[in-house]
Amino acid sequence: MSKIKKAWALWKKDPSQFKIRFLRKLASKKMSHLIPDKTFLRLLYRANYGKKLDLKNPRGFNEKLQWLKLYARDPAYTEMVDKYAVKEMMKERMGQEYVIPTYGVWERFEDIDFDTLPNQFVLKCTHDSGSVIICRDKATFDKETAREKIRAKMKNHIYWNYREWPYKNVRPRILAEAYMEDKGSDELIDYKFYCFGGEPKFLYVSQGLSNKETATISFLTMDWQFAPYERCDYPPMAQLPEKPRTFDKMVEFAKKLSAGIDFLRVDLYEINGKLYFSELTFSPCAGFMPFKNPEHDLEVGKMLILPEKK
């Protein structure tokens, strides 16, 4: 089927998805850089939700995140989303023992000296999401496939995709860090704390995100019970996950790292009973969190007090 026929079929089946894909494709073209951020976000918001983006009186969580993308532009945010620079920041604010070790950082894939890397390691880009490549055994590591993926990611400036300002000035580099494995678990579990004005209100726990077919995500209260929120793109966990032993320390760090910031998601790991930093996020899902119940978008939105409304 030709591209035109595929596009027409998608338009007939789901016009909103056609519009979203069109805008994402447009974002990859330099011509889209001529479209002001506010205009682009208005188009993207209408394509996703079928309604106007209200920037004068935003109500929902996702709508307020669009407002923050436009008006909350602290230069410090750039360092906080840079996957290499933030590690240095976390060593100072949390302590080196909570930061996953780094083996090196490079401008080009060709500059990586694989002979100096251990048998197991992780590669990722400093400026994006979704570029993680795991090497569990150098003897079977497909370097060419890794090269192709990294090269493509290095060309993709994700700021233009959703106009998330903190990523605009992050320098694209390639980071190699230690491969971390939690005994008794196939994949690491993420603990993502949603912090509003320095106060964690809830979190979600995710597992198996490397395989969307089997991945699960559950929102939890700070009392470690299931929260009412659910995502429509991932099923919830079948049972309440085990509370991490370092939970109280996680909460302490989440408060400390998000202090003075209107909204920040603080992502942490517990690996073999030890707490580690993961990353910081200013707009989860780029401000398009797919709540299963739209009313929950409004409920969470009440937790986010924008600067002009304080």
Coordinates of C-alpha atoms in Angstrom, one line a residue:
M1 CA 0.0 0.0 0.0
S2 CA 1.4 3.4 -1.0
K3 CA 2.0 6.1 1.6
I4 CA -0.9 8.2 0.3
K5 CA -3.3 5.2 0.6
K6 CA -2.1 4.5 4.1
A7 CA -2.6 8.1 5.1
W8 CA -6.1 8.1 3.6
A9 CA -7.0 4.9 5.4
L10 CA -5.8 6.3 8.7
W11 CA -7.8 9.5 8.1
K12 CA -11.0 7.6 7.5
K13 CA -10.4 5.3 10.5
D14 CA -9.2 8.0 13.0
P15 CA -8.8 11.6 11.9
S16 CA -7.3 12.7 15.2
Q17 CA -4.5 10.1 14.9
F18 CA -3.9 11.3 11.4
K19 CA -3.5 14.9 12.6
I20 CA -1.1 13.8 15.4
R21 CA 1.1 11.8 13.1
F22 CA 1.1 14.6 10.6
L23 CA 2.3 17.1 13.2
R24 CA 4.9 14.7 14.5
K25 CA 6.2 14.2 10.9
L26 CA 6.1 18.0 10.4
A27 CA 8.1 18.4 13.6
S28 CA 11.0 16.4 12.1
K29 CA 11.3 18.9 9.2
K30 CA 13.2 22.1 9.7
M31 CA 10.3 24.1 8.1
S32 CA 8.3 23.4 11.3
H33 CA 10.9 25.5 13.2
L34 CA 9.2 28.5 11.7
I35 CA 6.0 27.7 13.6
P36 CA 6.0 29.5 17.0
D37 CA 5.9 27.2 20.1
K38 CA 2.4 28.5 21.2
T39 CA 0.9 27.9 17.7
F40 CA 2.4 24.4 17.4
L41 CA 1.2 23.4 20.9
R42 CA -2.3 24.7 20.1
L43 CA -2.4 22.5 17.0
L44 CA -1.0 19.5 18.8
Y45 CA -3.4 19.8 21.7
R46 CA -6.4 20.1 19.4
A47 CA -5.2 17.1 17.5
N48 CA -4.9 15.0 20.7
Y49 CA -8.0 16.1 22.5
G50 CA -10.2 17.6 19.9
K51 CA -10.6 20.9 21.8
K52 CA -8.9 24.3 22.1
L53 CA -5.9 24.7 24.4
D54 CA -6.9 27.3 27.0
L55 CA -3.7 29.1 28.1
K56 CA -5.6 31.9 29.9
N57 CA -7.4 29.5 32.3
P58 CA -5.8 26.0 32.0
R59 CA -7.6 23.5 34.2
G60 CA -6.4 19.9 33.4
F61 CA -2.9 18.5 34.3
N62 CA -2.0 18.2 30.6
E63 CA -3.2 21.6 29.8
K64 CA -1.2 23.2 32.6
L65 CA 1.9 21.3 31.5
Q66 CA 1.5 23.0 28.1
W67 CA 1.4 26.4 29.9
L68 CA 4.6 25.5 31.8
K69 CA 6.3 24.5 28.6
L70 CA 5.7 28.0 27.3
Y71 CA 6.3 30.1 30.4
A72 CA 8.4 28.2 33.0
R73 CA 11.9 28.5 31.4
D74 CA 14.5 28.5 34.0
P75 CA 18.0 28.0 32.4
A76 CA 18.8 25.4 35.2
Y77 CA 16.2 23.1 33.7
T78 CA 18.5 22.4 30.7
E79 CA 21.1 20.8 33.0
M80 CA 18.4 18.9 34.9
V81 CA 17.2 17.0 31.8
D82 CA 20.7 16.5 30.3
K83 CA 21.3 12.8 31.2
Y84 CA 25.1 13.4 31.7
A85 CA 25.1 16.9 33.3
V86 CA 22.3 15.9 35.8
K87 CA 24.5 13.1 37.1
E88 CA 27.1 15.6 38.2
M89 CA 24.4 17.7 39.8
M90 CA 23.0 14.6 41.6
K91 CA 26.4 13.7 43.0
E92 CA 26.4 17.1 44.8
R93 CA 22.8 17.1 45.9
M94 CA 22.3 13.4 46.7
G95 CA 25.7 11.8 47.0
Q96 CA 27.8 9.9 44.5
E97 CA 26.7 6.5 45.9
Y98 CA 23.2 7.2 44.6
V99 CA 24.3 7.8 41.0
I100 CA 24.8 5.0 38.5
P101 CA 28.5 5.1 37.4
T102 CA 29.4 6.6 34.1
Y103 CA 32.1 5.1 31.8
G104 CA 32.3 7.9 29.3
V105 CA 30.6 10.5 27.1
W106 CA 31.3 11.2 23.4
E107 CA 30.1 13.4 20.6
R108 CA 30.1 10.6 18.0
F109 CA 29.5 6.9 18.0
E110 CA 32.8 6.4 16.2
D111 CA 34.6 7.9 19.1
I112 CA 33.5 5.2 21.5
D113 CA 36.4 2.9 22.5
F114 CA 34.6 -0.3 23.1
D115 CA 37.7 -2.0 24.3
T116 CA 37.8 0.1 27.4
L117 CA 34.2 -0.7 28.3
P118 CA 33.3 -3.7 30.5
N119 CA 31.5 -6.7 29.2
Q120 CA 28.1 -5.2 30.2
F121 CA 27.1 -1.6 29.8
V122 CA 24.3 0.7 28.7
L123 CA 24.4 3.3 25.9
K124 CA 22.0 6.3 25.7
C125 CA 21.8 9.8 24.3
T126 CA 22.0 12.7 26.7
H127 CA 19.3 14.8 25.0
D128 CA 16.3 12.5 24.4
S129 CA 14.3 9.5 25.5
G130 CA 14.1 6.1 24.0
S131 CA 17.7 5.7 22.9
V132 CA 18.7 3.2 25.5
I133 CA 20.8 0.3 24.2
I134 CA 21.8 -2.5 26.6
C135 CA 24.8 -4.7 26.1
R136 CA 24.7 -7.8 28.3
D137 CA 27.6 -9.5 26.5
K138 CA 30.2 -7.7 24.3
A139 CA 30.9 -11.0 22.4
T140 CA 27.3 -10.9 21.0
F141 CA 26.8 -7.1 20.9
D142 CA 25.5 -5.9 17.6
K143 CA 27.5 -2.8 17.1
E144 CA 26.2 -1.9 13.7
T145 CA 22.5 -2.0 14.9
A146 CA 23.5 0.1 17.9
R147 CA 25.4 2.6 15.5
E148 CA 22.3 3.0 13.3
K149 CA 20.0 3.6 16.3
I150 CA 22.3 6.1 18.0
R151 CA 23.0 8.0 14.8
A152 CA 19.3 8.4 14.2
K153 CA 18.7 9.5 17.7
M154 CA 21.5 12.0 17.6
K155 CA 19.8 13.7 14.6
N156 CA 16.5 13.8 16.4
H157 CA 16.1 17.0 18.5
I158 CA 13.1 16.2 20.6
Y159 CA 12.5 19.8 21.5
W160 CA 10.9 20.3 18.2
N161 CA 8.6 17.2 18.6
Y162 CA 6.6 18.6 21.5
R163 CA 8.3 22.0 22.3
E164 CA 9.6 20.9 25.7
W165 CA 11.8 23.9 26.4
P166 CA 14.2 22.3 28.9
Y167 CA 15.6 20.1 26.0
K168 CA 16.1 22.9 23.5
N169 CA 19.7 23.6 24.5
V170 CA 20.9 20.2 25.6
R171 CA 24.0 19.2 23.7
P172 CA 23.5 15.8 22.0
R173 CA 26.1 13.3 23.2
I174 CA 26.4 9.6 23.8
L175 CA 26.7 8.3 27.4
A176 CA 27.9 4.9 28.5
E177 CA 27.0 3.8 32.1
A178 CA 27.0 0.7 34.2
Y179 CA 24.6 -2.0 33.5
M180 CA 22.4 -2.4 36.6
E181 CA 20.6 -5.7 37.3
D182 CA 18.2 -6.3 40.2
K183 CA 18.5 -9.9 41.4
G184 CA 15.2 -11.7 41.2
S185 CA 13.7 -9.4 38.6
D186 CA 14.0 -9.5 34.8
E187 CA 13.9 -5.7 34.5
L188 CA 14.4 -2.7 36.7
I189 CA 11.4 -1.1 38.4
D190 CA 10.9 2.6 38.1
Y191 CA 9.5 4.7 40.9
K192 CA 8.3 8.0 39.5
F193 CA 7.2 10.6 42.0
Y194 CA 4.8 13.4 40.9
C195 CA 5.9 16.5 42.9
F196 CA 3.9 19.7 43.0
G197 CA 5.7 22.7 44.6
G198 CA 8.2 20.3 46.2
E199 CA 5.6 18.0 47.6
P200 CA 5.2 14.4 46.2
K201 CA 1.5 13.8 45.8
F202 CA 1.5 10.4 44.2
L203 CA 3.8 8.2 42.1
Y204 CA 3.6 5.5 39.5
V205 CA 5.5 2.3 39.4
S206 CA 6.4 0.9 36.0
Q207 CA 8.0 -2.4 35.0
G208 CA 9.0 -4.0 31.7
L209 CA 8.8 -0.9 29.6
S210 CA 11.3 -2.3 27.1
N211 CA 8.4 -4.5 25.8
K212 CA 5.2 -2.6 25.4
E213 CA 3.2 -5.9 25.0
T214 CA 4.0 -7.0 28.6
A215 CA 4.7 -3.6 30.3
T216 CA 2.6 -2.5 33.3
I217 CA 2.1 0.8 35.0
S218 CA 0.2 1.5 38.2
F219 CA -0.4 4.8 40.0
L220 CA 0.0 4.7 43.8
T221 CA -0.8 7.0 46.7
M222 CA 1.9 8.1 49.1
D223 CA 0.4 5.6 51.5
W224 CA 1.3 2.8 49.1
Q225 CA -2.2 2.0 47.9
F226 CA -3.5 2.0 44.4
A227 CA -4.5 5.5 43.3
P228 CA -7.6 5.9 41.1
Y229 CA -5.7 7.0 38.1
E230 CA -4.9 4.7 35.2
R231 CA -3.3 5.1 31.8
C232 CA -5.1 3.9 28.7
D233 CA -1.9 2.8 26.9
Y234 CA -0.6 0.4 29.6
P235 CA -2.5 -2.0 31.8
P236 CA -2.2 -1.7 35.6
M237 CA -0.3 -4.2 37.7
A238 CA -2.4 -7.3 38.8
Q239 CA -1.5 -6.8 42.4
L240 CA 0.0 -4.1 44.6
P241 CA 3.8 -4.2 44.1
E242 CA 6.1 -4.6 47.0
K243 CA 7.0 -1.4 48.7
P244 CA 10.7 -0.6 48.3
R245 CA 12.8 -0.7 51.4
T246 CA 14.2 2.7 50.6
F247 CA 10.8 4.3 50.1
D248 CA 11.2 6.9 52.9
K249 CA 14.6 7.9 51.5
M250 CA 13.0 8.2 48.0
V251 CA 10.4 10.6 49.4
E252 CA 13.1 12.6 51.1
F253 CA 15.0 13.0 47.8
A254 CA 11.9 13.7 45.8
K255 CA 11.1 16.6 48.1
K256 CA 14.6 17.9 48.0
L257 CA 15.0 17.8 44.3
S258 CA 11.6 19.3 43.5
A259 CA 11.7 22.1 46.0
G260 CA 10.7 25.4 44.5
I261 CA 9.5 23.9 41.2
D262 CA 5.9 24.1 40.2
F263 CA 5.9 20.5 38.9
L264 CA 8.7 18.0 38.6
R265 CA 8.6 14.2 38.2
V266 CA 11.5 12.6 40.1
D267 CA 12.4 9.1 38.9
L268 CA 14.3 6.7 41.1
Y269 CA 15.3 3.0 41.2
E270 CA 15.8 0.5 44.0
I271 CA 18.4 -2.0 42.9
N272 CA 19.3 -4.9 45.2
G273 CA 18.0 -2.9 48.1
K274 CA 19.9 0.3 47.2
L275 CA 18.5 3.6 46.0
Y276 CA 19.7 5.1 42.7
F277 CA 18.8 8.2 40.8
S278 CA 17.2 7.8 37.3
E279 CA 16.1 11.1 35.8
L280 CA 14.0 14.3 36.1
T281 CA 11.1 15.1 33.9
F282 CA 9.2 18.4 33.6
S283 CA 6.4 17.2 31.4
P284 CA 5.5 13.5 31.5
C285 CA 4.4 12.2 28.1
A286 CA 5.3 15.7 26.8
G287 CA 2.1 17.0 28.5
F288 CA -0.2 14.4 26.9
M289 CA -0.6 11.9 29.6
P290 CA -3.2 9.4 28.4
F291 CA -5.5 9.1 31.4
K292 CA -8.0 6.3 31.0
N293 CA -10.6 8.6 32.7
P294 CA -10.5 12.2 31.4
E295 CA -11.9 13.4 34.8
H296 CA -8.6 12.3 36.4
D297 CA -6.7 14.8 34.2
L298 CA -8.8 17.6 35.9
E299 CA -8.3 16.0 39.3
V300 CA -4.6 16.0 39.0
G301 CA -4.7 19.4 37.4
K302 CA -6.0 20.8 40.7
M303 CA -2.7 19.8 42.4
L304 CA -0.7 21.9 40.0
I305 CA -0.8 25.6 41.0
L306 CA 0.6 27.8 38.3
P307 CA 2.8 30.8 39.3
E308 CA 0.2 33.4 38.4
K309 CA -2.4 31.7 40.5
K310 CA -0.3 31.3 43.7

